[in-house]
Short mmCIF file of C-alpha atoms in Angstrom, two decimals:
data_model
loop_
_atom_site.label_atom_id
_atom_site.label_comp_id
_atom_site.label_asym_id
_atom_site.label_seq_id
_atom_site.Cartn_x
_atom_site.Cartn_y
_atom_site.Cartn_z
CA UNK A 6 -54.39 25.01 29.72
CA UNK A 7 -53.31 26.75 26.69
CA UNK A 8 -57.32 25.97 25.41
CA UNK A 9 -58.86 27.59 27.93
CA UNK A 10 -57.18 30.43 27.98
CA UNK A 11 -58.06 31.15 24.83
CA UNK A 12 -61.32 30.52 24.83
CA UNK A 13 -62.09 31.96 28.05
CA UNK A 14 -60.33 35.01 25.84
CA UNK A 15 -62.53 34.53 22.93
CA UNK A 16 -66.31 33.97 25.16
CA UNK A 17 -64.83 37.19 27.10
CA UNK A 18 -64.50 38.90 23.63
CA UNK A 19 -67.98 36.93 22.19
CA UNK A 20 -70.25 38.72 24.77
CA UNK A 21 -68.72 42.00 24.58
CA UNK A 22 -69.19 41.19 21.44
CA UNK A 23 -73.55 40.05 21.94
CA UNK A 24 -73.06 43.00 24.52
CA UNK A 25 -73.01 45.76 21.16
CA UNK A 26 -74.59 43.36 18.41
CA UNK A 27 -78.14 42.85 19.89
CA UNK A 28 -78.18 46.71 20.07
CA UNK A 29 -80.07 48.48 17.49
CA UNK A 30 -76.69 51.60 16.46
CA UNK A 31 -74.74 47.76 16.38
CA UNK A 32 -71.93 47.89 14.22
CA UNK A 33 -73.17 44.56 13.04
CA UNK A 34 -76.50 46.38 11.46
CA UNK A 35 -74.74 49.59 10.45
CA UNK A 36 -75.97 53.03 8.52
CA UNK A 37 -71.97 52.99 8.36
CA UNK A 38 -70.64 50.24 5.89
CA UNK A 39 -67.06 49.90 3.40
CA UNK A 40 -66.51 50.32 -0.11
CA UNK A 41 -64.61 47.72 -1.66
CA UNK A 42 -62.35 47.11 -5.16
CA UNK A 43 -62.02 43.43 -5.95
CA UNK A 44 -59.57 42.94 -3.33
CA UNK A 45 -59.18 45.04 -0.89
CA UNK A 46 -62.16 47.48 1.57
CA UNK A 47 -61.38 51.66 1.59
CA UNK A 48 -60.75 53.18 4.76
CA UNK A 49 -63.91 55.19 4.00
CA UNK A 50 -67.81 54.39 4.96
CA UNK A 51 -70.85 55.06 3.20
CA UNK A 52 -74.34 55.12 3.87
CA UNK A 53 -75.79 52.38 1.45
CA UNK A 54 -78.16 51.21 3.60
CA UNK A 55 -79.62 51.30 6.81
CA UNK A 56 -80.25 48.49 8.49
CA UNK A 57 -83.01 47.55 11.63
CA UNK A 58 -81.17 45.77 14.70
CA UNK A 59 -83.32 41.48 16.12
CA UNK A 60 -84.43 43.70 20.48
CA UNK A 61 -82.84 40.20 20.53
CA UNK A 62 -80.92 37.12 19.62
CA UNK A 63 -83.39 33.79 18.91
CA UNK A 64 -80.34 31.72 17.27
CA UNK A 65 -78.51 28.26 18.17
CA UNK A 66 -75.39 28.60 19.94
CA UNK A 67 -72.48 26.59 20.31
CA UNK A 68 -70.10 29.11 21.25
CA UNK A 69 -69.47 27.21 23.99
CA UNK A 70 -68.42 24.02 22.76
CA UNK A 71 -64.75 23.48 20.59
CA UNK A 72 -63.88 20.73 18.23
CA UNK A 73 -62.16 18.80 20.58
CA UNK A 74 -59.19 17.52 18.55
CA UNK A 75 -56.25 18.11 20.97
CA UNK A 76 -54.39 14.23 20.95
CA UNK A 77 -55.51 13.46 17.64
CA UNK A 78 -52.67 13.67 14.68
CA UNK A 79 -52.31 16.60 12.90
CA UNK A 80 -53.71 16.10 9.31
CA UNK A 81 -51.95 17.62 6.36
CA UNK A 82 -53.81 19.89 4.69
CA UNK A 83 -54.48 18.23 1.59
CA UNK A 84 -57.39 16.06 2.96
CA UNK A 85 -58.99 19.11 3.56
CA UNK A 86 -61.57 18.87 0.65
CA UNK A 87 -62.21 15.22 1.47
CA UNK A 88 -64.18 17.44 4.49
CA UNK A 89 -66.61 19.61 3.02
CA UNK A 90 -70.59 18.23 2.76
CA UNK A 91 -71.79 20.32 0.41
CA UNK A 92 -69.24 21.16 -1.93
CA UNK A 93 -71.01 18.07 -4.27
CA UNK A 94 -74.23 19.83 -4.87
CA UNK A 95 -74.03 23.64 -3.29
CA UNK A 96 -75.59 26.64 -4.12
CA UNK A 97 -72.41 29.11 -4.41
CA UNK A 98 -68.85 28.28 -6.74
CA UNK A 99 -65.90 30.76 -5.94
CA UNK A 100 -64.24 30.83 -8.98
CA UNK A 101 -61.15 33.16 -9.77
CA UNK A 102 -62.24 34.51 -12.91
CA UNK A 103 -65.60 36.08 -10.14
CA UNK A 104 -65.83 39.59 -9.43
CA UNK A 105 -65.71 39.69 -5.97
CA UNK A 106 -66.51 43.16 -4.50
CA UNK A 107 -70.21 42.27 -6.72
CA UNK A 108 -71.50 39.36 -4.05
CA UNK A 109 -69.74 39.64 -0.91
CA UNK A 110 -68.03 42.94 0.76
CA UNK A 111 -66.85 44.00 4.79
CA UNK A 112 -69.42 46.56 6.23
CA UNK A 113 -68.33 48.32 9.61
CA UNK A 114 -70.07 51.09 12.04
CA UNK A 115 -67.69 54.41 11.67
CA UNK A 116 -65.18 54.02 9.33
CA UNK A 117 -63.49 50.97 11.40
CA UNK A 118 -62.54 52.60 14.91
CA UNK A 119 -64.49 50.45 17.06
CA UNK A 120 -64.23 46.49 17.16
CA UNK A 121 -64.19 45.69 13.09
CA UNK A 122 -61.42 44.69 11.24
CA UNK A 123 -60.65 45.89 7.71
CA UNK A 124 -60.13 42.49 4.76
CA UNK A 125 -58.66 41.27 2.14
CA UNK A 126 -61.45 39.61 -0.31
CA UNK A 127 -59.57 37.24 -2.65
CA UNK A 128 -59.85 33.84 -4.18
CA UNK A 129 -57.24 31.46 -3.82
CA UNK A 130 -56.90 27.76 -4.38
CA UNK A 131 -56.42 25.83 -0.90
CA UNK A 132 -55.44 22.66 -2.07
CA UNK A 133 -57.24 22.62 -5.22
CA UNK A 134 -60.09 24.01 -4.54
CA UNK A 135 -60.66 27.72 -5.32
CA UNK A 136 -62.38 30.07 -2.70
CA UNK A 137 -63.14 32.92 -0.43
CA UNK A 138 -59.77 34.11 1.15
CA UNK A 139 -60.89 36.51 3.84
CA UNK A 140 -57.93 37.94 5.24
CA UNK A 141 -58.18 39.75 8.59
CA UNK A 142 -55.36 42.77 9.57
CA UNK A 143 -55.98 44.73 12.20
CA UNK A 144 -54.58 44.30 15.76
CA UNK A 145 -56.44 46.13 19.18
CA UNK A 146 -53.38 45.37 21.72
CA UNK A 147 -51.81 42.20 20.67
CA UNK A 148 -55.80 40.66 19.09
CA UNK A 149 -56.69 40.50 15.17
CA UNK A 150 -60.69 42.35 15.25
CA UNK A 151 -63.61 41.34 14.13
CA UNK A 152 -64.06 40.08 10.61
CA UNK A 153 -67.40 41.71 9.47
CA UNK A 154 -68.24 39.97 4.82
CA UNK A 155 -71.95 40.22 4.05
CA UNK A 156 -73.57 37.96 0.55
CA UNK A 157 -75.75 39.93 -1.75
CA UNK A 158 -78.92 37.80 -2.51
CA UNK A 159 -79.78 39.53 -5.32
CA UNK A 160 -77.09 39.07 -7.09
CA UNK A 161 -77.03 35.47 -6.43
CA UNK A 162 -80.54 35.65 -7.69
CA UNK A 163 -81.00 37.87 -10.01
CA UNK A 164 -83.43 36.58 -12.91
CA UNK A 165 -84.42 34.39 -10.27
CA UNK A 166 -85.39 36.42 -7.58
CA UNK A 167 -88.40 34.47 -6.62
CA UNK A 168 -86.99 31.20 -5.89
CA UNK A 169 -85.16 34.07 -2.59
CA UNK A 170 -87.85 33.42 -0.68
CA UNK A 171 -88.07 29.32 -1.05
CA UNK A 172 -85.02 29.73 0.91
CA UNK A 173 -85.76 27.56 4.82
CA UNK A 174 -81.57 26.25 5.21
CA UNK A 175 -78.36 28.39 4.56
CA UNK A 176 -75.45 26.09 4.11
CA UNK A 177 -71.51 27.17 3.89
CA UNK A 178 -68.40 25.30 3.68
CA UNK A 179 -66.08 27.20 6.31
CA UNK A 180 -61.92 25.93 5.93
CA UNK A 181 -59.14 27.95 9.42
CA UNK A 182 -55.92 28.13 8.21
CA UNK A 183 -53.21 29.72 10.75
CA UNK A 184 -50.67 32.22 9.35
CA UNK A 185 -48.80 33.28 13.02
CA UNK A 186 -48.53 31.16 15.80
CA UNK A 187 -50.64 31.28 18.32
CA UNK A 188 -49.04 31.21 21.89
CA UNK A 189 -50.55 29.01 25.39
CA UNK A 190 -50.53 30.73 28.03
CA UNK A 191 -46.89 28.22 29.12
CA UNK A 192 -45.37 30.18 25.48
CA UNK A 193 -45.36 27.16 24.41
CA UNK A 194 -45.97 28.36 19.93
CA UNK A 195 -48.12 25.99 17.20
CA UNK A 196 -49.15 27.14 14.40
CA UNK A 197 -53.00 26.63 15.42
CA UNK A 198 -56.27 28.24 13.99
CA UNK A 199 -57.28 27.74 17.23
CA UNK A 200 -60.70 29.41 17.58
CA UNK A 201 -62.66 30.15 14.72
CA UNK A 202 -66.78 31.79 16.98
CA UNK A 203 -68.90 34.31 15.80
CA UNK A 204 -72.18 34.18 14.18
CA UNK A 205 -74.27 33.37 10.72
CA UNK A 206 -76.97 36.02 10.25
CA UNK A 207 -79.61 36.73 7.15
CA UNK A 208 -80.59 40.71 6.39
CA UNK A 209 -83.68 40.13 4.48
CA UNK A 210 -85.37 43.86 2.84
CA UNK A 211 -87.96 45.53 5.03
CA UNK A 212 -89.31 46.60 1.48
CA UNK A 213 -88.63 49.94 2.94
CA UNK A 214 -85.16 50.64 2.21
CA UNK A 215 -84.01 48.01 5.16
CA UNK A 216 -82.38 45.45 5.92
CA UNK A 217 -83.53 42.79 8.49
CA UNK A 218 -81.05 41.69 11.22
CA UNK A 219 -81.76 38.20 12.51
CA UNK A 220 -78.76 36.55 13.36
CA UNK A 221 -79.43 33.37 13.40
CA UNK A 222 -76.45 30.87 14.14
CA UNK A 223 -74.36 31.23 16.83
CA UNK A 224 -71.07 29.18 16.30
CA UNK A 225 -68.34 28.04 18.28
CA UNK A 226 -65.50 26.20 17.45
CA UNK A 227 -61.33 25.01 17.52
CA UNK A 228 -58.44 23.37 15.77
CA UNK A 229 -55.76 23.20 17.85
CA UNK A 230 -53.96 20.46 16.36
CA UNK A 231 -53.48 20.97 13.19
CA UNK A 232 -52.99 24.15 10.93
CA UNK A 233 -55.80 23.50 10.03
CA UNK A 234 -60.46 23.00 10.24
CA UNK A 235 -63.45 22.38 7.72
CA UNK A 236 -67.05 23.45 9.22
CA UNK A 237 -70.11 23.37 8.14
CA UNK A 238 -72.25 26.17 9.43
CA UNK A 239 -75.44 25.77 9.05
CA UNK A 240 -78.86 28.33 9.77
CA UNK A 241 -82.37 28.01 9.30
CA UNK A 242 -84.65 31.27 8.49
CA UNK A 243 -88.00 29.58 7.28
CA UNK A 244 -87.62 29.15 10.75
CA UNK A 245 -88.08 32.59 12.46
CA UNK A 246 -90.33 34.64 10.58
CA UNK A 247 -88.71 37.58 9.59
CA UNK A 248 -85.53 36.39 8.51
CA UNK A 249 -86.85 34.97 5.11
CA UNK A 250 -86.27 36.91 1.84
CA UNK A 251 -88.56 38.34 -0.90
CA UNK A 252 -89.01 38.48 -3.71
CA UNK A 253 -86.55 41.58 -4.30
CA UNK A 254 -84.52 42.89 -6.41
CA UNK A 255 -83.71 45.61 -3.84
CA UNK A 256 -80.34 44.75 -0.93
CA UNK A 257 -81.07 41.57 1.33
CA UNK A 258 -77.98 39.83 2.13
CA UNK A 259 -76.09 36.60 4.51
CA UNK A 260 -74.04 38.33 6.21
CA UNK A 261 -70.74 36.00 9.08
CA UNK A 262 -68.45 37.61 11.38
CA UNK A 263 -65.71 36.15 13.72
CA UNK A 264 -65.40 37.30 17.01
CA UNK A 265 -61.85 38.61 17.49
CA UNK A 266 -58.75 35.99 18.09
CA UNK A 267 -55.24 36.35 19.57
CA UNK A 268 -53.81 34.68 16.62
CA UNK A 269 -53.55 35.17 12.57
CA UNK A 270 -55.63 33.03 11.08
CA UNK A 271 -56.67 33.48 7.68
CA UNK A 272 -60.91 31.34 7.08
CA UNK A 273 -61.63 30.07 3.82
CA UNK A 274 -65.65 29.81 2.05
CA UNK A 275 -65.09 27.24 -0.44
CA UNK A 276 -68.86 27.25 -1.23
CA UNK A 277 -73.10 28.90 -0.83
CA UNK A 278 -75.82 26.16 -0.72
CA UNK A 279 -79.82 27.00 -0.17
CA UNK A 280 -82.30 24.72 0.51
CA UNK A 281 -86.45 24.87 -0.05
CA UNK A 282 -88.28 23.69 2.99
CA UNK A 283 -88.11 19.29 2.22
CA UNK A 284 -83.77 20.17 2.24
CA UNK A 285 -83.66 20.37 -2.24
CA UNK A 286 -80.94 23.09 -3.18
CA UNK A 287 -82.38 25.91 -5.24
CA UNK A 288 -79.72 26.54 -7.68
CA UNK A 289 -77.70 29.49 -8.57
CA UNK A 290 -77.97 29.78 -12.68
CA UNK A 291 -74.34 32.36 -12.86
CA UNK A 292 -72.50 31.12 -10.43
CA UNK A 293 -73.21 26.88 -10.20
CA UNK A 294 -69.99 24.46 -11.60
#
């Protein structure tokens, strides 16, 4: 029952998010974007870039299905590194001494007055693996609001921008970790991250000071037994016209958002992997191991 209630709530929130994310003035493609420091978002926004939304999503969707973990034995966090599918050969790794704010930032509409949450972005080791930690700060009627972050592709490929247009597939190893307890409909409490549902998006430049919006993968995962869950997110901009990046020094983004949940859970990004059409890894020289 606790999973049924949580999934029903998550799907309700997902429907609401899709209703807002599909329009051209959606917060996901908003003109108003948050200023950041290395670790904490500011309360003000800037008109740094304008984005335009795709008229409708062509994303792969798994929003209705989650990881079936109920009934399994809880796994210790020490087992997590072995679940990372791309860590041995990724394009981008996260290190403790990197300038977080220069490569990734949150985004929101109307100074976070809508459904987006402020976040803390930092590098933290999880079971010995340095990762980008996304800590969600804001609640609305007891539910944690939506964190939305975007990675600066022009920074990852600085000095070799020609490689941007070679990207066909993008992968990310993501880990969710419970911070607060999840309460089931029967009042039972458990330290689990629960639902991990959201969207994986590309925002290439149009060449006119704007970025297109390409929702390519709507994911739906869940963990109901262990304190943590591990997932591989995959999207393929190469299969959609206008979704691929271009050879340019202008801002272009890979964006990730998680729909709202009733319990407190952080998520961590261990790596990013960019592949060409043949599946070969495209290196980011300044962000390798």
